[in-house]
Amino acid sequence: MNDLDDLDLLARLTAGADMQTTHRDPEHHVRALRLVDGPMGVTGRLLDERDVSLLAPCGSALAATWNRATVEAVGELLGEQAAARDVDVLLGPNLNLSRSPAGGRDFEHFGEDPYLAGVLGAAWITGVQSKGVAACAKHLVCNDTETGRHGYDVQVDEQTLHEVYLAPFAAAARAGVWAMMAAYNKVNGRHCAEHHGLLTRVLREQWDWDGVVMSDWFGTHSTTASLTAGLDLEMPGPARYLGPAAAGAVRAGDVAASTVERAVERLALLSRRTAGRTAPTRPAAEARRVLHEAAADSFVLLKNDRTVLPLSDDTSVAVIGPQADEPAYQGGTFARIALGPEVRTPLAALREALGPRVTAYEPGAPSESRVPSLLPLDPRAADSPGAPGFTVTYHRVGTDGAVSEPLATDTRATGILVWFTELPGIGALADLPTGSAGLVRASCLLTPETDGTYDFHFAGTGDVRLLIDGQESGRGGSRALPADVMGALLHGDITRVPVELTAGRQVRIDFEMRFTGGGRAQGMQFGGRAAAPADLAARAVHAARAADTAIVFAGVSQDSSLESQDRDSLALPAAQIDLIERVCAVNPRTVVVVNAPFAVDMPWADRAAAVLLTWFPGQEYGPALADVLTGALEPGGRLPVTLARADADHAVTSTAPSDDGRLTYAEGPLIGYRHFDALHTTPRFCFGHGLGYADVRWRAAHLYADPTGRHLALVGVTLDSAAGRPGKEVVQVYAVPLTDTGTVEPGRPEQHLVGFAAVEVSPEPAELRVDIPLDVRDFSMWDTRAGTWKPRAGRWEIRLGRSSRDIFHRFRVYVDQAGDLRTGPIG
Ligand code: BGC
């Protein structure tokens, strides 16, 4: 083989083969790698209900555990699942930060603190990679919000970049992550996928990291600039900028051949690293137990007046609120996981746990899902009677408007149909002749159990019609944004059509979408439910008054958390707020369970007896929640984000880039609790806050030199459990640089988290000593002039506490230029 051929072979490897795989070349020891979306689970090939998978708690939930062991166990399980599905690279964790509580993907982030995100992100990575599957830390860097993500240009100073936004990625590199994904956006003028400063100076030179760096999907913009910046792999395939074009750039003399060779060496290393992934999967019940315990470990008990929780054995309970029966288990991004039939709602799990003590269930407010599933109404596929779900037929429409016979037929059990590139029977979208169209029809037979009005909902990337017994009853749909079919479906217009149905009388329902060619994807979403009775809230209030305890399930739907879009409100839906207020007014023992993965407003919190925040908790939500409410498990969570008293109190409320595309990180390092500290604003619930059931007492604090010499010092506390029940305590350590005048340095955080330990407390009275290591890095700052970290010489305070504002003890220490730490009198 001559040199030119070899260059072509090498170059081909630098771009993906298709959406999920790369090219193989045994001669260069590169396997065809399969890259699949995470991070809440391992998405299937089909991305729909035919390919179910396990669903773990979301990133903010995992961060709320403050528990390395829990997060690593979830990582191991996902690694095992990925290995069993022949996946080489699981696309997660998401190590961007919750800079603003409005961020559309906050649910994936490990909260607002770079240290917490780094430590727990690293634990997730360690877990996944222990099964021989690569994790891929994404999105490097500053893709912290979604509005305009493909183009915005983050303006951020270098010190903030290193100390805040790069810090979790640095932790991932130290943990040995095998791959990273460059973000869509620009940072200081350059797209991340062609940013030499990031991809070479930081990743390779400063961090000495040897993994593969790939672009986010369709996030490569150039050949020469990307290769010379250090991008190894363009995703997805087929190639647009790398691949064959990389060979062209070498031949033109624009790129050194060694650059392409080095990218292929890294791909070969990744191939070797993932070659041994043959993990046996554990029994399903064991796998689910991991997710169950992780979910419980993430629930944050924000308040618990009069010890209303755990529920006592004789209390009667009214279950109120739409999220009890229609919870949000996950976010609404492409990485959605199709759930299996074993999933139980909180309502079902509570009924199972409490039996007749659940005296009532009342939704009290409309459900938040934009398109409710029809499946609870038991639809039967129209053309294969008896089969649950829908018959889906695919047709072409001629230029004369004639609809063909079905070209393909499926039976599906979902109301979300999405097709990438081609449709069964119809063929490739790109090949639909001009003037002709495709048509998809989803049909079912429905026999309502009750008389009344039913609301049917639908949306699509073409023109959608609803037919009841062959009669058109409504029209809607919208044009697809060519690259954003999920966007069009998930935040496009929904049409709602009320239809009167009679109990026991079967009707045929068709949802039919007509679309023209072009674009990369098409989708149709449809559903429906019985219309809500007018006295919904009044019935709930009545039920709440009659029970000893009312549990109100509030929250957001998965549509609150999307790619390409941020939120414009942090409030719960108005009808839910009203419901909470009304129930609290009639039942002093009201528990509010908030199923939301970001820092939602809780202006009603003072009126509820207890508030439990449950994030997007994954598939074991129901059973885990029943265990926590009854006290079988501890609510293990502590806040990884700050909950404000008012939206305006947050550091960043607007996520919109300016007209010239700039997104300026004007707040510097002062995000999250650092901002509240700087402005002396009292949050509603502060970073690190969370209550447990066990009575754990803090005794003495200690600080001393590490006898092994591995760490700078060990700091800690002795805990006493008088608990009588097993419990959990999270010991948190914050470092505070002190000035001579005792004030905070302008623009700098007052305190930052430098250590924590999640401690299990046994039921027997015992003394427990907790040691947390401190390192030079904890007392260092990024020196922009020197381009490196340097110890900040001077006085420091080390705070030990239960949260960022509940401080048990303060030590004063002195750190010198060499990074040595002295205790004792420091003047
Ligand atoms: C997301 C990534 C994801 C990729 C592949 C992109 O839209 O930003 O997080 O891994 O798609 O699905």
PDB file of C-alpha atoms and ligand atoms in Angstrom, residues 37 91 105 108 138-139 143 149 181 184 216-217 334 563, ligand 1:
ATOM      1  CA  ASP A  37     -26.406   8.835  24.259  1.00  0.00           C
ATOM      2  CA  LEU A  91     -22.132  10.015  25.908  1.00  0.00           C
ATOM      3  CA  ARG A 105     -30.399  21.006  30.543  1.00  0.00           C
ATOM      4  CA  GLU A 108     -28.273  16.817  33.445  1.00  0.00           C
ATOM      5  CA  LYS A 138     -19.464  16.763  27.635  1.00  0.00           C
ATOM      6  CA  HIS A 139     -19.766  19.561  26.548  1.00  0.00           C
ATOM      7  CA  ASN A 143     -22.518  25.068  27.183  1.00  0.00           C
ATOM      8  CA  ARG A 149     -26.248  27.046  21.751  1.00  0.00           C
ATOM      9  CA  MET A 181     -17.088  16.088  23.554  1.00  0.00           C
ATOM     10  CA  TYR A 184     -21.443  23.565  20.092  1.00  0.00           C
ATOM     11  CA  ASP A 216     -20.965  17.428  19.455  1.00  0.00           C
ATOM     12  CA  TRP A 217     -23.409  16.126  16.820  1.00  0.00           C
ATOM     13  CA  PHE A 334     -32.873  13.229  22.456  1.00  0.00           C
ATOM     14  CA  GLU A 563     -32.167  20.819  24.228  1.00  0.00           C
TER      15      GLU A 563
HETATM   16  C1  BGC B   1     -26.337  16.826  22.450  1.00  0.00           C
HETATM   17  C2  BGC B   1     -25.333  15.865  23.047  1.00  0.00           C
HETATM   18  C3  BGC B   1     -25.643  14.463  22.598  1.00  0.00           C
HETATM   19  C4  BGC B   1     -25.650  14.419  21.079  1.00  0.00           C
HETATM   20  C5  BGC B   1     -25.896  13.038  20.511  1.00  0.00           C
HETATM   21  C6  BGC B   1     -26.516  16.639  20.953  1.00  0.00           C
HETATM   22  O1  BGC B   1     -27.642  17.327  20.504  1.00  0.00           O
HETATM   23  O2  BGC B   1     -25.946  18.153  22.726  1.00  0.00           O
HETATM   24  O3  BGC B   1     -25.357  15.937  24.443  1.00  0.00           O
HETATM   25  O4  BGC B   1     -24.719  13.553  23.140  1.00  0.00           O
HETATM   26  O5  BGC B   1     -26.669  15.289  20.604  1.00  0.00           O
HETATM   27  O6  BGC B   1     -27.221  12.662  20.640  1.00  0.00           O
END
